Amino acid sequence: MSWRTVVVTKPSKLDYSMGYMTVRDVENTVKIHLSEVSILIIENTACSITCALLSELSAKKIKVIFCDSKRNPQSELISYYGSHDCSQKLKNQIAWQDYSKQQVWTVIVAQKIKNQSSLLEFYGLKEAQMLDGYIEELEFNDITNREGHAAKVYFNALFGKGFTRSDDTPLNAMLNYGYSIILSCINREVVSSGYSTQLGL
């Protein structure tokens, strides 16, 4: 089972041979068996990577994330075919009824607020109880925007009343980086199951 997240931070050359990914920079050469790799993050724009390695990474459904010059995740490598029956699954996905999509969205929002509440509770913050209340108030398809209210309480509890998610700050940059990695992992699971990430809820 793959478990490594490999982050390439220096100008390097990446290639493939005999089941191994080789990463060479001016100081070191490192070989890693692809069976160990779950995610490859290319943080440095001065890296080169061979087509042979890209092909193997794609075949093994290893998530590859490319960053921009500021080291922010910018794009990713996704296989065309995630499973043997992806055509049928894509047809089913396109045919999803609005009611089903709204059901899924309601579950996602509830779990998101629950996770936020759990973190606040972990840090001993009283606002966790307020988020628990939002979960109880959650209506179908979140028509009252409990998600938005919960997010404001959550971030203010963690980072202070003056925190704004849209500000251009190092803290927001770190949050965006983390979100991009998580989103990329979710994308990998969606595609590997035969569905399309272009069709949202």
Protein backbone atom coordinates (compact mmCIF):
# COMPACT_ATOMS: atom_id res chain seq x y z
CA MET A 1 0.00 0.00 0.00
CA SER A 2 1.35 3.43 -0.96
CA TRP A 3 1.96 5.81 1.93
CA ARG A 4 4.66 8.33 1.01
CA THR A 5 4.04 11.95 0.09
CA VAL A 6 7.13 13.00 -1.86
CA VAL A 7 7.82 16.75 -2.08
CA VAL A 8 10.50 17.93 -4.52
CA THR A 9 11.73 21.36 -3.36
CA LYS A 10 15.04 21.73 -5.26
CA PRO A 11 15.81 21.94 -9.00
CA SER A 12 15.85 18.26 -9.93
CA LYS A 13 15.52 15.71 -12.70
CA LEU A 14 12.96 12.96 -12.17
CA ASP A 15 12.95 9.77 -14.22
CA TYR A 16 11.80 6.15 -14.11
CA SER A 17 13.63 2.83 -14.19
CA MET A 18 12.73 -0.71 -13.12
CA GLY A 19 9.85 0.29 -10.87
CA TYR A 20 11.71 3.15 -9.20
CA MET A 21 11.42 6.91 -9.43
CA THR A 22 14.85 8.52 -9.40
CA VAL A 23 15.20 12.10 -8.18
CA ARG A 24 18.54 13.78 -8.95
CA ASP A 25 19.67 17.22 -7.80
CA VAL A 26 23.15 18.75 -7.66
CA GLU A 27 23.89 17.10 -4.31
CA ASN A 28 22.00 13.82 -4.12
CA THR A 29 20.35 11.00 -6.03
CA VAL A 30 17.38 9.32 -4.37
CA LYS A 31 15.47 6.26 -5.57
CA ILE A 32 11.95 5.51 -4.36
CA HIS A 33 9.87 2.52 -5.41
CA LEU A 34 6.59 3.67 -6.91
CA SER A 35 4.64 1.19 -4.79
CA GLU A 36 5.48 3.38 -1.79
CA VAL A 37 4.36 6.68 -3.33
CA SER A 38 0.85 8.04 -2.80
CA ILE A 39 1.39 11.70 -3.77
CA LEU A 40 4.19 13.49 -5.64
CA ILE A 41 4.36 17.27 -5.21
CA ILE A 42 6.67 19.19 -7.54
CA GLU A 43 7.24 22.46 -5.66
CA ASN A 44 10.13 23.78 -7.75
CA THR A 45 9.50 25.06 -11.28
CA ALA A 46 13.10 24.23 -12.26
CA CYS A 47 12.39 20.48 -12.27
CA SER A 48 12.28 18.24 -15.31
CA ILE A 49 10.35 14.97 -15.44
CA THR A 50 10.42 12.27 -18.10
CA CYS A 51 7.38 11.08 -20.02
CA ALA A 52 8.18 7.53 -18.94
CA LEU A 53 7.82 8.52 -15.29
CA LEU A 54 4.64 10.51 -15.93
CA SER A 55 3.14 7.49 -17.69
CA GLU A 56 3.98 5.15 -14.81
CA LEU A 57 2.68 7.59 -12.21
CA SER A 58 -0.58 7.88 -14.11
CA ALA A 59 -0.89 4.12 -14.60
CA LYS A 60 -0.44 3.53 -10.88
CA LYS A 61 -2.91 6.32 -9.99
CA ILE A 62 -0.26 8.26 -8.09
CA LYS A 63 -1.37 11.84 -7.60
CA VAL A 64 1.05 14.37 -9.12
CA ILE A 65 0.70 18.04 -8.14
CA PHE A 66 2.61 20.83 -9.87
CA CYS A 67 3.22 24.13 -8.05
CA ASP A 68 3.79 27.62 -9.43
CA SER A 69 6.77 29.92 -8.81
CA LYS A 70 5.34 30.81 -5.39
CA ARG A 71 5.07 27.10 -4.50
CA ASN A 72 1.29 27.18 -4.57
CA PRO A 73 -0.39 24.08 -6.09
CA GLN A 74 -1.42 24.99 -9.63
CA SER A 75 -2.33 21.83 -11.55
CA GLU A 76 -2.36 18.07 -11.30
CA LEU A 77 -1.99 14.93 -13.39
CA ILE A 78 -5.19 12.90 -13.74
CA SER A 79 -5.60 9.63 -15.66
CA TYR A 80 -8.17 9.42 -18.45
CA TYR A 81 -9.65 6.17 -17.22
CA GLY A 82 -10.07 5.51 -13.53
CA SER A 83 -11.87 2.18 -13.72
CA HIS A 84 -13.01 -0.47 -16.18
CA ASP A 85 -16.61 0.78 -16.25
CA CYS A 86 -16.03 4.54 -16.23
CA SER A 87 -18.28 5.12 -19.30
CA GLN A 88 -21.31 3.73 -17.49
CA LYS A 89 -20.41 5.54 -14.28
CA LEU A 90 -20.09 8.83 -16.15
CA LYS A 91 -23.54 8.31 -17.70
CA ASN A 92 -24.95 7.64 -14.25
CA GLN A 93 -23.22 10.73 -12.87
CA ILE A 94 -24.66 12.94 -15.62
CA ALA A 95 -28.12 11.51 -14.92
CA TRP A 96 -28.06 12.31 -11.20
CA GLN A 97 -31.27 14.03 -10.14
CA ASP A 98 -31.13 17.37 -8.33
CA TYR A 99 -32.69 15.80 -5.25
CA SER A 100 -29.86 13.26 -5.00
CA LYS A 101 -27.22 15.95 -5.42
CA GLN A 102 -28.86 18.08 -2.75
CA GLN A 103 -28.94 15.09 -0.40
CA VAL A 104 -25.20 14.59 -0.87
CA TRP A 105 -24.52 18.29 -0.39
CA THR A 106 -26.45 18.30 2.89
CA VAL A 107 -24.36 15.39 4.18
CA ILE A 108 -21.12 17.13 3.13
CA VAL A 109 -22.06 20.37 4.90
CA ALA A 110 -23.05 18.50 8.06
CA GLN A 111 -19.75 16.61 8.13
CA LYS A 112 -17.76 19.77 7.44
CA ILE A 113 -19.35 21.60 10.38
CA LYS A 114 -18.90 18.52 12.56
CA ASN A 115 -15.18 18.44 11.74
CA GLN A 116 -14.86 22.15 12.53
CA SER A 117 -16.63 21.62 15.84
CA SER A 118 -14.34 18.71 16.71
CA LEU A 119 -11.24 20.83 16.15
CA LEU A 120 -12.56 23.70 18.27
CA GLU A 121 -13.46 21.21 21.00
CA PHE A 122 -9.94 19.76 20.79
CA TYR A 123 -8.55 23.21 21.55
CA GLY A 124 -11.09 23.76 24.33
CA LEU A 125 -12.91 26.59 22.54
CA LYS A 126 -16.51 27.21 23.60
CA GLU A 127 -17.57 28.06 20.04
CA ALA A 128 -17.68 24.32 19.37
CA GLN A 129 -21.10 24.25 21.03
CA MET A 130 -22.36 26.92 18.65
CA LEU A 131 -21.29 24.82 15.67
CA ASP A 132 -23.08 21.81 17.14
CA GLY A 133 -26.18 23.98 17.19
CA TYR A 134 -25.73 24.81 13.52
CA ILE A 135 -25.67 21.09 12.72
CA GLU A 136 -29.02 20.71 14.50
CA GLU A 137 -30.41 23.69 12.53
CA LEU A 138 -29.15 22.39 9.16
CA GLU A 139 -31.95 22.11 6.59
CA PHE A 140 -32.08 20.18 3.33
CA ASN A 141 -29.58 21.59 0.80
CA ASP A 142 -28.47 24.08 3.49
CA ILE A 143 -30.98 26.68 2.33
CA THR A 144 -30.26 28.80 5.43
CA ASN A 145 -26.48 28.78 4.79
CA ARG A 146 -25.40 27.14 8.04
CA GLU A 147 -22.11 26.36 6.31
CA GLY A 148 -21.29 30.05 5.88
CA HIS A 149 -22.27 30.97 9.44
CA ALA A 150 -20.26 28.06 10.83
CA ALA A 151 -17.20 29.02 8.80
CA LYS A 152 -17.22 32.56 10.19
CA VAL A 153 -17.50 31.34 13.78
CA TYR A 154 -14.85 28.67 13.17
CA PHE A 155 -12.18 30.94 11.70
CA ASN A 156 -12.81 33.75 14.19
CA ALA A 157 -12.50 31.29 17.07
CA LEU A 158 -9.22 29.92 15.74
CA PHE A 159 -7.54 33.07 14.44
CA GLY A 160 -9.30 36.04 16.04
CA LYS A 161 -12.12 38.42 15.16
CA GLY A 162 -10.00 40.34 12.67
CA PHE A 163 -9.30 37.29 10.50
CA THR A 164 -10.68 37.36 6.96
CA ARG A 165 -10.32 34.34 4.71
CA SER A 166 -9.81 36.46 1.59
CA ASP A 167 -6.85 38.47 2.98
CA ASP A 168 -3.48 38.04 1.27
CA THR A 169 -1.57 36.79 4.31
CA PRO A 170 0.94 34.00 5.04
CA LEU A 171 -1.71 32.24 7.13
CA ASN A 172 -4.20 32.19 4.27
CA ALA A 173 -1.45 31.05 1.91
CA MET A 174 -0.78 28.07 4.19
CA LEU A 175 -4.48 27.27 4.41
CA ASN A 176 -4.83 27.47 0.63
CA TYR A 177 -1.84 25.16 0.20
CA GLY A 178 -3.35 22.58 2.53
CA TYR A 179 -6.77 22.82 0.89
CA SER A 180 -5.22 22.31 -2.55
CA ILE A 181 -3.50 19.12 -1.41
CA ILE A 182 -6.69 17.77 0.17
CA LEU A 183 -8.72 18.70 -2.92
CA SER A 184 -6.21 16.94 -5.13
CA CYS A 185 -6.47 13.77 -3.03
CA ILE A 186 -10.26 13.87 -3.30
CA ASN A 187 -9.99 14.38 -7.06
CA ARG A 188 -7.80 11.29 -7.28
CA GLU A 189 -10.40 9.16 -5.50
CA VAL A 190 -13.23 10.51 -7.67
CA VAL A 191 -11.36 9.79 -10.92
CA SER A 192 -10.03 6.41 -9.81
CA SER A 193 -13.65 5.40 -9.12
CA GLY A 194 -14.58 6.21 -12.72
CA TYR A 195 -16.30 9.56 -12.22
CA SER A 196 -15.59 13.08 -13.51
CA THR A 197 -14.42 15.99 -11.37
CA GLN A 198 -15.88 18.42 -13.92
CA LEU A 199 -19.42 17.54 -12.87
CA GLY A 200 -19.99 18.99 -9.43
CA LEU A 201 -22.98 18.91 -7.10
